[in-house]
Short mmCIF file of C-alpha atoms and ligand atoms in Angstrom, two decimals:
data_model
loop_
_atom_site.label_atom_id
_atom_site.label_comp_id
_atom_site.label_asym_id
_atom_site.label_seq_id
_atom_site.Cartn_x
_atom_site.Cartn_y
_atom_site.Cartn_z
CA UNK A 1 -0.03 0.08 0.07
CA UNK A 2 1.17 3.55 -0.82
CA UNK A 3 1.28 5.92 2.21
CA UNK A 4 1.88 9.64 2.29
CA UNK A 5 2.64 11.42 5.37
CA UNK A 6 2.34 15.21 5.30
CA UNK A 7 4.27 17.06 8.08
CA UNK A 8 7.70 15.47 8.73
CA UNK A 9 8.19 16.59 12.45
CA UNK A 10 8.42 14.52 15.57
CA UNK A 11 5.21 12.44 14.80
CA UNK A 12 5.21 12.46 11.00
CA UNK A 13 8.68 11.32 10.66
CA UNK A 14 8.61 8.67 13.23
CA UNK A 15 5.18 7.39 11.85
CA UNK A 16 6.46 7.47 8.34
CA UNK A 17 9.70 5.44 9.29
CA UNK A 18 7.68 2.94 11.13
CA UNK A 19 5.23 2.39 8.64
CA UNK A 20 7.91 1.65 5.93
CA UNK A 21 9.36 -0.65 8.54
CA UNK A 22 5.86 -2.37 8.54
CA UNK A 23 6.28 -2.90 4.79
CA UNK A 24 4.42 0.06 3.42
CA UNK A 25 5.60 2.35 0.58
CA UNK A 26 5.92 5.78 2.35
CA UNK A 27 6.48 9.17 1.03
CA UNK A 28 7.17 11.81 3.78
CA UNK A 29 6.41 15.21 2.65
CA UNK A 30 7.04 18.64 4.30
CA UNK A 31 7.07 22.22 3.26
CA UNK A 32 10.48 22.89 4.74
CA UNK A 33 12.85 22.28 1.95
CA UNK A 34 15.94 22.10 4.38
CA UNK A 35 14.40 19.34 6.18
CA UNK A 36 13.62 17.39 3.29
CA UNK A 37 17.24 17.88 2.02
CA UNK A 38 18.61 16.73 5.28
CA UNK A 39 16.46 13.56 5.33
CA UNK A 40 17.56 12.82 1.67
CA UNK A 41 21.00 12.92 2.83
CA UNK A 42 20.38 10.42 5.76
CA UNK A 43 20.51 13.24 8.23
CA UNK A 44 17.77 13.48 10.91
CA UNK A 45 16.30 16.97 11.48
CA UNK A 46 15.53 15.84 15.00
CA UNK A 47 17.03 14.00 17.84
CA UNK A 48 15.18 10.75 18.31
CA UNK A 49 17.17 7.74 19.58
CA UNK A 50 17.02 4.67 17.27
CA UNK A 51 15.27 6.47 14.44
CA UNK A 52 18.12 6.92 12.18
CA UNK A 53 19.04 3.20 11.74
CA UNK A 54 15.47 2.27 10.85
CA UNK A 55 15.23 5.27 8.48
CA UNK A 56 18.24 4.38 6.64
CA UNK A 57 17.41 0.79 6.30
CA UNK A 58 13.95 1.57 4.82
CA UNK A 59 15.39 4.14 2.36
CA UNK A 60 17.84 1.54 1.13
CA UNK A 61 14.96 -0.86 0.77
CA UNK A 62 13.26 1.69 -1.36
CA UNK A 63 10.23 1.89 0.82
CA UNK A 64 10.76 5.36 2.21
CA UNK A 65 11.35 8.59 0.40
CA UNK A 66 11.15 12.23 1.13
CA UNK A 67 9.60 15.21 -0.87
CA UNK A 68 8.30 18.79 -0.72
CA UNK A 69 5.80 17.86 -3.63
CA UNK A 70 2.27 17.59 -2.22
CA UNK A 71 0.84 16.87 -5.87
CA UNK A 72 3.00 13.87 -6.19
CA UNK A 73 2.54 12.73 -2.59
CA UNK A 74 -1.50 12.92 -2.83
CA UNK A 75 -1.64 11.43 -6.35
CA UNK A 76 0.59 8.44 -5.43
CA UNK A 77 -0.94 7.54 -2.01
CA UNK A 78 -3.86 5.64 -1.08
CA UNK A 79 -3.56 6.58 2.66
CA UNK A 80 -2.60 10.06 3.50
CA UNK A 81 -1.71 10.91 7.16
CA UNK A 82 -1.83 14.40 8.37
CA UNK A 83 0.78 15.09 11.05
CA UNK A 84 1.20 18.84 11.12
CA UNK A 85 1.40 21.07 14.32
CA UNK A 86 -1.51 22.16 16.16
CA UNK A 87 -0.08 24.79 18.41
CA UNK A 88 -1.88 26.98 20.91
CA UNK A 89 -3.35 30.26 19.94
CA UNK A 90 -3.27 33.29 22.28
CA UNK A 91 -6.71 32.13 23.89
CA UNK A 92 -5.42 28.67 24.37
CA UNK A 93 -7.50 27.10 21.61
CA UNK A 94 -5.79 24.81 18.97
CA UNK A 95 -4.56 26.52 15.96
CA UNK A 96 -6.01 24.57 13.05
CA UNK A 97 -4.50 26.52 10.17
CA UNK A 98 -1.88 24.03 9.18
CA UNK A 99 -4.52 21.06 9.27
CA UNK A 100 -6.85 23.03 7.07
CA UNK A 101 -4.14 24.05 4.64
CA UNK A 102 -3.25 20.37 4.32
CA UNK A 103 -6.85 19.39 3.66
CA UNK A 104 -7.02 21.91 0.97
CA UNK A 105 -3.79 20.86 -0.59
CA UNK A 106 -4.97 17.36 -0.73
CA UNK A 107 -8.35 18.21 -2.13
CA UNK A 108 -6.66 20.21 -4.90
CA UNK A 109 -4.59 17.26 -5.92
CA UNK A 110 -6.92 14.38 -5.45
CA UNK A 111 -7.23 11.91 -8.25
CA UNK A 112 -9.29 9.18 -6.86
CA UNK A 113 -10.37 7.48 -3.52
CA UNK A 114 -8.14 8.35 -0.49
CA UNK A 115 -8.16 7.63 3.16
CA UNK A 116 -7.30 10.81 4.87
CA UNK A 117 -6.02 10.04 8.44
CA UNK A 118 -5.59 12.69 11.07
CA UNK A 119 -2.70 11.93 13.34
CA UNK A 120 -2.42 15.51 14.70
CA UNK A 121 -4.05 16.25 18.16
CA UNK A 122 -7.21 18.22 17.31
CA UNK A 123 -10.41 19.40 18.94
CA UNK A 124 -13.52 17.48 18.53
CA UNK A 125 -15.22 18.29 15.18
CA UNK A 126 -11.96 18.84 13.27
CA UNK A 127 -12.44 15.43 11.33
CA UNK A 128 -15.69 16.69 10.14
CA UNK A 129 -14.16 20.14 9.31
CA UNK A 130 -11.34 18.48 7.26
CA UNK A 131 -14.21 16.60 5.49
CA UNK A 132 -16.30 19.68 4.57
CA UNK A 133 -13.16 21.57 3.43
CA UNK A 134 -12.20 18.70 1.25
CA UNK A 135 -15.71 18.36 -0.12
CA UNK A 136 -16.09 22.01 -0.86
CA UNK A 137 -12.93 22.14 -3.03
CA UNK A 138 -13.74 18.88 -4.74
CA UNK A 139 -17.21 20.58 -5.64
CA UNK A 140 -15.37 23.68 -6.93
CA UNK A 141 -13.17 21.35 -9.03
CA UNK A 142 -16.42 19.68 -10.32
CA UNK A 143 -15.09 16.28 -9.59
CA UNK A 144 -16.75 13.72 -7.35
CA UNK A 145 -13.94 11.50 -6.00
CA UNK A 146 -14.89 9.56 -2.94
CA UNK A 147 -12.81 9.79 0.30
CA UNK A 148 -13.00 8.98 4.06
CA UNK A 149 -11.49 10.97 6.95
CA UNK A 150 -10.27 8.93 9.91
CA UNK A 151 -8.97 9.98 13.25
CA UNK A 152 -6.05 8.02 14.48
CA UNK A 153 -4.54 10.02 17.38
CA UNK A 154 -0.73 9.40 18.21
CA UNK A 155 0.39 8.49 21.74
CA UNK A 156 4.18 8.34 21.24
CA UNK A 157 6.56 9.96 23.73
CA UNK A 158 9.52 11.85 22.44
CA UNK A 159 12.74 10.07 23.26
CA UNK A 160 10.91 6.68 23.20
CA UNK A 161 8.99 7.36 20.01
CA UNK A 162 10.36 4.41 18.01
CA UNK A 163 9.54 1.85 20.74
CA UNK A 164 6.21 3.52 21.22
CA UNK A 165 5.32 3.21 17.65
CA UNK A 166 6.68 -0.31 17.26
CA UNK A 167 4.83 -1.51 20.30
CA UNK A 168 1.93 0.91 21.16
CA UNK A 169 -0.34 0.27 24.14
CA UNK A 170 -3.30 0.68 21.79
CA UNK A 171 -4.33 1.91 18.34
CA UNK A 172 -7.40 4.33 18.18
CA UNK A 173 -9.30 4.32 14.89
CA UNK A 174 -12.20 6.70 14.68
CA UNK A 175 -14.38 6.49 11.47
CA UNK A 176 -17.87 5.85 10.43
CA UNK A 177 -16.79 4.13 7.14
CA UNK A 178 -16.51 0.31 7.21
CA UNK A 179 -14.14 0.44 4.00
CA UNK A 180 -11.73 2.97 5.77
CA UNK A 181 -11.74 0.87 8.89
CA UNK A 182 -10.83 -2.30 6.82
CA UNK A 183 -7.88 -0.13 5.03
CA UNK A 184 -6.65 1.03 8.43
CA UNK A 185 -6.46 -2.54 9.58
CA UNK A 186 -4.09 -3.41 6.61
CA UNK A 187 -2.06 -0.34 7.34
CA UNK A 188 -1.62 -1.54 10.86
CA UNK A 189 -1.49 -5.22 9.81
CA UNK A 190 1.80 -5.97 11.66
CA UNK A 191 0.34 -4.57 15.01
CA UNK A 192 -3.16 -6.03 14.56
CA UNK A 193 -1.56 -9.60 14.04
CA UNK A 194 0.54 -9.02 16.99
CA UNK A 195 -2.51 -8.56 19.20
CA UNK A 196 -2.00 -4.91 19.88
CA UNK A 197 -5.28 -3.66 21.28
CA UNK A 198 -7.31 -1.69 18.79
CA UNK A 199 -10.20 0.66 19.64
CA UNK A 200 -12.64 1.27 16.81
CA UNK A 201 -14.99 3.99 17.48
CA UNK A 202 -16.42 7.24 15.87
CA UNK A 203 -14.33 10.25 14.95
CA UNK A 204 -15.48 12.37 17.87
CA UNK A 205 -14.66 9.83 20.44
CA UNK A 206 -11.24 9.27 19.01
CA UNK A 207 -10.46 13.00 18.97
CA UNK A 208 -11.51 13.33 22.60
CA UNK A 209 -9.55 10.01 23.59
CA UNK A 210 -6.32 11.87 22.81
CA UNK A 211 -6.99 14.95 24.75
CA UNK A 212 -8.46 12.95 27.66
CA UNK A 213 -5.33 10.85 27.90
CA UNK A 214 -2.93 13.80 27.79
CA UNK A 215 -4.94 15.84 30.27
CA UNK A 216 -5.27 12.93 32.60
CA UNK A 217 -1.34 12.53 32.71
CA UNK A 218 -0.85 16.27 33.20
CA UNK A 219 -3.31 16.24 36.19
CA UNK A 220 -1.60 13.05 37.62
CA UNK A 221 1.79 15.04 37.32
CA UNK A 222 0.35 18.24 38.78
CA UNK A 223 -1.40 16.24 41.53
CA UNK A 224 2.03 14.77 42.70
CA UNK A 225 3.86 18.02 42.51
CA UNK A 226 1.29 19.53 44.71
CA UNK A 227 1.81 16.78 47.26
CA UNK A 228 5.53 17.47 46.91
CA UNK A 229 5.03 21.05 47.92
CA UNK A 230 2.86 20.00 50.92
CA UNK A 231 5.48 17.35 51.79
CA UNK A 232 8.19 19.86 52.16
CA UNK A 233 6.07 21.87 54.63
CA UNK A 234 5.17 18.87 56.80
CA UNK A 235 8.41 16.84 56.73
CA UNK A 236 7.25 14.03 54.46
CA UNK A 237 9.18 12.43 51.61
CA UNK A 238 7.24 12.60 48.16
CA UNK A 239 9.31 9.82 46.66
CA UNK A 240 8.15 7.51 49.28
CA UNK A 241 4.73 8.67 48.99
CA UNK A 242 4.63 8.03 45.30
CA UNK A 243 6.28 4.56 45.73
CA UNK A 244 3.58 3.61 48.21
CA UNK A 245 0.71 5.26 46.19
CA UNK A 246 2.00 3.38 43.15
CA UNK A 247 1.76 -0.05 44.71
CA UNK A 248 -1.93 0.43 44.43
CA UNK A 249 -2.79 -1.07 40.99
CA UNK A 250 -5.59 1.38 40.78
CA UNK A 251 -3.06 4.20 40.78
CA UNK A 252 0.17 2.93 39.24
CA UNK A 253 3.58 4.16 39.90
CA UNK A 254 3.89 5.76 36.37
CA UNK A 255 3.70 9.52 35.96
CA UNK A 256 4.07 9.97 39.72
CA UNK A 257 7.52 11.65 39.56
CA UNK A 258 7.47 15.01 41.31
CA UNK A 259 9.65 17.70 39.41
CA UNK A 260 9.71 21.17 38.10
CA UNK A 261 6.43 20.93 36.37
CA UNK A 262 5.45 19.25 33.00
CA UNK A 263 6.61 20.80 29.77
CA UNK A 264 6.92 19.79 26.21
CA UNK A 265 5.13 20.41 23.02
CA UNK A 266 1.73 18.55 24.07
CA UNK A 267 0.88 18.59 27.72
CA UNK A 268 0.88 22.40 27.97
CA UNK A 269 -1.00 22.97 24.66
CA UNK A 270 -3.33 20.01 25.08
CA UNK A 271 -4.58 21.00 28.67
CA UNK A 272 -5.15 24.50 27.24
CA UNK A 273 -7.04 23.30 24.25
CA UNK A 274 -9.36 20.91 26.21
CA UNK A 275 -9.95 23.68 28.73
CA UNK A 276 -10.93 25.92 25.85
CA UNK A 277 -13.17 23.11 24.22
CA UNK A 278 -14.95 22.89 27.67
CA UNK A 279 -15.57 26.62 27.71
CA UNK A 280 -17.00 26.61 24.31
CA UNK A 281 -19.48 23.83 25.17
CA UNK A 282 -20.47 25.21 28.61
CA UNK A 283 -18.67 22.62 30.50
CA UNK A 284 -15.87 24.09 32.53
CA UNK A 285 -12.90 21.52 32.83
CA UNK A 286 -12.27 22.49 36.53
CA UNK A 287 -9.84 19.58 37.36
CA UNK A 288 -7.77 20.34 34.04
CA UNK A 289 -7.88 24.20 34.69
CA UNK A 290 -6.45 23.57 38.14
CA UNK A 291 -3.81 21.26 36.81
CA UNK A 292 -2.74 24.10 34.41
CA UNK A 293 -2.60 26.64 37.40
CA UNK A 294 -0.73 24.31 39.62
CA UNK A 295 1.93 23.58 36.78
CA UNK A 296 2.43 27.36 36.48
CA UNK A 297 2.89 27.58 40.22
CA UNK A 298 5.14 24.58 40.35
CA UNK A 299 7.74 26.28 38.05
CA UNK A 300 7.58 29.45 39.98
CA UNK A 301 8.12 27.54 43.19
CA UNK A 302 11.40 26.30 41.98
CA UNK A 303 12.60 29.72 41.23
CA UNK A 304 11.40 30.93 44.64
CA UNK A 305 13.17 28.02 46.39
CA UNK A 306 16.44 28.86 44.70
CA UNK A 307 16.35 32.40 45.50
CA UNK A 308 15.21 31.80 49.11
CA UNK A 309 18.10 29.39 49.70
CA UNK A 310 21.05 30.94 48.09
CA UNK A 311 20.09 34.52 47.65
CA UNK A 312 20.39 37.38 49.89
CA UNK A 313 18.71 41.02 50.10
CA UNK A 314 19.95 41.56 46.53
CA UNK A 315 18.41 38.40 45.36
CA UNK A 316 20.77 36.44 43.10
CA UNK A 317 23.01 39.48 42.14
CA UNK A 318 26.60 38.19 41.64
CA UNK A 319 25.66 34.54 41.90
CA UNK A 320 26.59 31.92 39.05
CA UNK A 321 24.23 29.13 38.62
CA UNK A 322 24.94 26.05 36.68
CA UNK A 323 22.01 24.50 34.80
CA UNK A 324 22.07 20.90 33.82
CA UNK A 325 19.52 19.89 31.22
CA UNK A 326 17.41 22.29 29.10
CA UNK A 327 15.27 20.03 26.99
CA UNK A 328 11.77 19.55 28.47
CA UNK A 329 12.75 15.86 29.12
CA UNK A 330 15.79 13.56 28.46
CA UNK A 331 16.45 12.00 25.14
CA UNK A 332 15.08 14.90 23.11
CA UNK A 333 16.22 18.19 21.75
CA UNK A 334 12.77 19.51 22.12
CA UNK A 335 12.66 22.76 24.07
CA UNK A 336 8.92 23.67 23.53
CA UNK A 337 7.47 24.83 26.82
CA UNK A 338 10.48 23.36 28.80
CA UNK A 339 10.39 24.19 32.50
CA UNK A 340 14.12 25.32 32.05
CA UNK A 341 12.92 28.41 30.09
CA UNK A 342 10.78 29.83 33.02
CA UNK A 343 13.34 28.77 35.62
CA UNK A 344 16.31 30.40 33.82
CA UNK A 345 14.29 33.46 33.08
CA UNK A 346 13.14 33.66 36.79
CA UNK A 347 16.81 33.22 37.98
CA UNK A 348 18.16 35.76 35.51
CA UNK A 349 15.47 38.37 36.67
CA UNK A 350 16.68 37.80 40.25
CA UNK A 351 20.20 38.76 39.10
CA UNK A 352 22.02 35.42 38.39
CA UNK A 353 24.33 34.53 35.71
CA UNK A 354 23.72 31.25 34.07
CA UNK A 355 26.20 28.50 32.84
CA UNK A 356 23.93 26.06 30.84
CA UNK A 357 24.56 22.63 29.61
CA UNK A 358 22.36 20.12 27.92
CA UNK A 359 23.41 17.15 25.78
CA UNK A 360 20.87 17.88 22.92
CA UNK A 361 18.92 21.16 23.82
CA UNK A 362 21.50 23.95 23.31
CA UNK A 363 20.70 24.89 19.76
CA UNK A 364 17.14 25.11 20.44
CA UNK A 365 17.59 26.90 23.72
CA UNK A 366 19.77 29.68 22.18
CA UNK A 367 16.77 31.20 20.47
CA UNK A 368 14.12 30.21 22.88
CA UNK A 369 16.16 31.98 25.75
CA UNK A 370 17.23 35.06 23.58
CA UNK A 371 15.35 37.32 26.01
CA UNK A 372 17.94 36.71 28.64
CA UNK A 373 20.88 35.59 26.37
CA UNK A 374 23.29 38.24 27.90
CA UNK A 375 23.11 36.34 31.13
CA UNK A 376 23.70 32.96 29.90
CA UNK A 377 26.77 31.10 28.77
CA UNK A 378 26.41 27.73 27.13
CA UNK A 379 28.95 25.17 28.31
CA UNK A 380 30.46 21.92 26.80
CA UNK A 381 29.53 19.57 29.72
CA UNK A 382 28.28 19.36 33.37
CA UNK A 383 31.66 19.93 34.84
CA UNK A 384 32.14 23.22 32.81
CA UNK A 385 28.80 24.17 33.77
CA UNK A 386 29.60 23.87 37.52
CA UNK A 387 32.84 25.76 37.11
CA UNK A 388 33.07 28.63 39.64
CA UNK A 389 29.28 28.17 40.16
CA UNK A 390 27.65 29.09 43.47
CA UNK A 391 24.82 26.50 42.87
CA UNK A 392 24.11 23.77 40.11
CA UNK A 393 20.52 22.96 39.28
CA UNK A 394 19.34 19.56 37.64
CA UNK A 395 16.40 20.60 35.62
CA UNK A 396 16.28 17.59 33.28
CA UNK A 397 17.27 14.12 34.24
CA UNK A 398 19.59 13.05 31.38
CA UNK A 399 21.25 9.76 32.17
CA UNK A 400 24.66 11.18 32.27
CA UNK A 401 23.72 13.33 35.06
CA UNK A 402 22.82 10.33 37.17
CA UNK A 403 26.37 9.20 37.28
CA UNK A 404 28.28 12.43 37.65
CA UNK A 405 31.63 12.55 39.57
CA UNK A 406 30.14 14.63 42.20
CA UNK A 407 33.70 15.19 43.77
CA UNK A 408 34.82 16.65 40.59
CA UNK A 409 31.71 18.84 40.34
CA UNK A 410 32.07 20.01 43.75
CA UNK A 411 35.80 20.93 43.36
CA UNK A 412 34.84 23.00 40.38
CA UNK A 413 32.42 25.13 42.33
CA UNK A 414 32.67 28.36 44.13
CA UNK A 415 29.87 27.32 46.73
CA UNK A 416 28.11 24.08 47.26
CA UNK A 417 24.37 24.50 46.50
CA UNK A 418 22.79 21.55 44.66
CA UNK A 419 19.14 21.81 43.57
CA UNK A 420 18.03 18.36 42.20
CA UNK A 421 14.62 19.22 40.67
CA UNK A 422 14.37 15.45 39.55
CA UNK A 423 15.23 13.81 42.86
CA UNK A 424 17.83 11.55 41.04
CA UNK A 425 20.36 11.83 44.04
CA UNK A 426 17.89 12.16 46.93
CA UNK A 427 18.49 8.49 48.06
CA UNK A 428 22.28 8.73 47.63
CA UNK A 429 22.96 10.56 50.91
CA UNK A 430 26.78 9.64 50.81
CA UNK A 431 27.25 11.01 47.49
CA UNK A 432 25.75 14.40 48.23
CA UNK A 433 27.02 14.85 51.87
CA UNK A 434 29.35 17.60 50.70
CA UNK A 435 26.57 19.73 49.14
CA UNK A 436 23.92 21.92 50.47
CA UNK A 437 21.41 19.58 48.65
CA UNK A 438 17.96 20.41 48.02
CA UNK A 439 15.46 18.16 46.18
CA UNK A 440 11.71 18.45 45.46
CA UNK A 441 9.24 17.34 48.11
CA UNK A 442 11.70 15.85 50.55
P1 NAD B 1 6.28 19.42 14.37
O1 NAD B 1 6.02 20.72 14.58
O2 NAD B 1 7.48 18.60 14.95
O3 NAD B 1 6.12 18.91 12.96
C1 NAD B 1 5.10 19.32 12.13
C2 NAD B 1 5.60 19.48 10.73
O4 NAD B 1 4.56 19.79 9.82
C3 NAD B 1 6.71 20.53 10.46
O5 NAD B 1 7.88 19.82 9.83
C4 NAD B 1 6.08 21.57 9.59
O6 NAD B 1 7.06 22.04 8.59
C5 NAD B 1 5.19 20.60 8.74
N1 NAD B 1 3.96 21.32 8.19
C6 NAD B 1 3.34 22.41 8.46
N2 NAD B 1 2.50 22.80 7.53
C7 NAD B 1 2.59 21.91 6.46
C8 NAD B 1 2.01 21.72 5.18
N3 NAD B 1 1.02 22.65 4.82
N4 NAD B 1 2.38 20.74 4.50
C9 NAD B 1 3.34 19.92 4.82
N5 NAD B 1 3.98 19.94 6.07
C10 NAD B 1 3.58 20.93 6.89
O7 NAD B 1 4.99 18.79 15.38
P2 NAD B 1 4.92 17.34 16.10
O8 NAD B 1 5.54 17.49 17.34
O9 NAD B 1 5.30 16.30 15.02
O10 NAD B 1 3.35 17.30 16.31
C11 NAD B 1 2.36 17.13 15.31
C12 NAD B 1 1.15 16.89 15.72
O11 NAD B 1 1.03 15.64 16.42
C13 NAD B 1 0.50 17.85 16.94
O12 NAD B 1 -0.99 17.99 16.74
C14 NAD B 1 0.87 17.18 18.12
O13 NAD B 1 0.00 17.63 19.21
C15 NAD B 1 0.60 15.72 17.88
N6 NAD B 1 1.51 14.84 18.68
C16 NAD B 1 2.73 15.15 19.01
C17 NAD B 1 3.50 14.35 19.81
C18 NAD B 1 4.95 14.63 20.18
O14 NAD B 1 5.52 13.86 20.85
N7 NAD B 1 5.58 15.56 19.39
C19 NAD B 1 2.96 13.11 20.21
C20 NAD B 1 1.69 12.88 19.88
C21 NAD B 1 0.94 13.70 19.17
C1 UGA B 2 3.38 13.12 26.19
C2 UGA B 2 2.59 11.78 26.34
O1 UGA B 2 3.27 10.96 27.37
C3 UGA B 2 2.48 10.90 24.99
O2 UGA B 2 1.70 9.78 25.32
C4 UGA B 2 1.71 11.92 24.09
O3 UGA B 2 1.63 11.23 22.75
C5 UGA B 2 2.63 13.11 23.86
O4 UGA B 2 2.63 13.77 25.04
C6 UGA B 2 1.93 14.09 22.92
O5 UGA B 2 0.79 14.14 22.77
O6 UGA B 2 2.67 14.80 22.40
P1 UGA B 2 5.92 13.64 25.86
O7 UGA B 2 5.44 15.01 25.91
O8 UGA B 2 6.75 13.28 24.80
O9 UGA B 2 4.64 12.57 25.61
O10 UGA B 2 6.76 13.34 27.19
P2 UGA B 2 6.30 12.80 28.62
O11 UGA B 2 7.25 11.56 28.97
O12 UGA B 2 4.78 12.37 28.75
O13 UGA B 2 6.66 14.02 29.66
C7 UGA B 2 5.82 15.28 29.50
C8 UGA B 2 6.40 16.11 30.68
O14 UGA B 2 5.92 15.71 31.94
C9 UGA B 2 7.99 16.34 30.68
O15 UGA B 2 8.31 17.62 30.98
C10 UGA B 2 8.30 15.40 31.97
O16 UGA B 2 9.43 15.76 32.52
C11 UGA B 2 7.15 15.43 32.84
N1 UGA B 2 6.81 14.39 33.76
C12 UGA B 2 6.46 13.24 33.30
C13 UGA B 2 6.98 14.68 35.13
O17 UGA B 2 7.35 15.68 35.54
N2 UGA B 2 6.79 13.71 35.90
C14 UGA B 2 6.46 12.38 35.54
O18 UGA B 2 6.19 11.46 36.39
C15 UGA B 2 6.29 12.12 34.08
#
């Protein structure tokens, strides 16, 4: 089967590569020429572990190609995935301009029956809107090709995207068309035969499943973060609390790690979007609204804690702080809504100079933190970031920060404040004994 994937970002690229691995003939299309050129040269435009090897293998097998040509992609594909961005607008609602542009582009180039699959995260009703948009253009073109729109939300996590797509917990397919349903079963033949759970439903439910899942995880994180803040006040330990809570099968230990607040391209935007959908439909999403508020507070609390612990009447004037980890989570270069941005901006506002290091996030960080660029130096590794610093802050728990030579870190520093916003050293009392060590929720 010939598959077109429109939008070659974190989702589209991984999806395209994995579908090629499943034996489909895949064309990945994007409007960014530079991205496509890189991919044609075997270079990844993003950092995603394990992706490059599968990509190269499938390019060599001639099952995977890259283009900027929407006409060729539409004409040659039986199934077309839309995987473009749906960022937040000023009011929190999802910006559908990219999705609708793709719908128009497909309609203008359609040459026969197509299944159009929406992989992007979109508000309820978007599938119908895509359908109407395509139909209008086909009418204008005075052609009557048939087509079906399917909602097939994506649940991959950055940094683990390859594994998540090869062995997903579930595949959700929303469509009213039996024909499209059968075609989607063949697209995911490998997963279907491997007993991956499939949920077949209508488009509206599929669209809601995605927001409901992301918002639930965001609420779970905000919940444990709030418990962490209270634990600090009452002398309790949030890691032990989370461990004991997680032993209850109904709760599960996953997504109960307290930290500096959730970030990334999805939880922040999707919680805002579902809250907006709620308002538009007269149902206030009170729990989700609270999670959004708590997440904002959590990031500010991290800044307050650092200022309170190592500052003086002049705030952090004259202090040097080493920041370890900039990307919103480990194993990605993605800096969208990373907690490091708010934390660094807060520390700079209080007068600090920053020495930042991240294995993959620096390139993105440079422009996202341009507002405070005069106060930031980007360093080559964690030891450089600690040099002459009064304090260090682990913001993102990259593996290499778990096994640091703490003696070396300490000997490089001017003072000994160690803020571990991911609690990776909390249990290792001996290793941190020479530091003024502060975790989260303990
Ligand atoms: P992204 O910004 O990394 O990629 C989007 C790509 O679409 C870009 O390369 C852009 O150039 C391209 N594009 C925009 N308009 C286009 C057009 N008209 N024609 C062709 N290409 C076009 O975004 P992403 O992170 O991959 O997210 C895509 C969608 O998937 C979003 O709705 C997101 O919420 C959802 N999602 C993301 C993740 C994730 O981990 N990033 C996981 C699940 C779902
Ligand atoms: C998340 C979801 O986990 C995916 O299922 C979903 O497909 C994706 O959003 C999406 O829709 O884009 P992702 O954003 O890649 O994936 O990363 P997560 O691992 O979920 O982490 C999100 C944020 O929550 C990170 O900032 C992370 O540090 C934070 N987090 C996560 C915590 O603070 N504590 C936890 O216990 C777990």
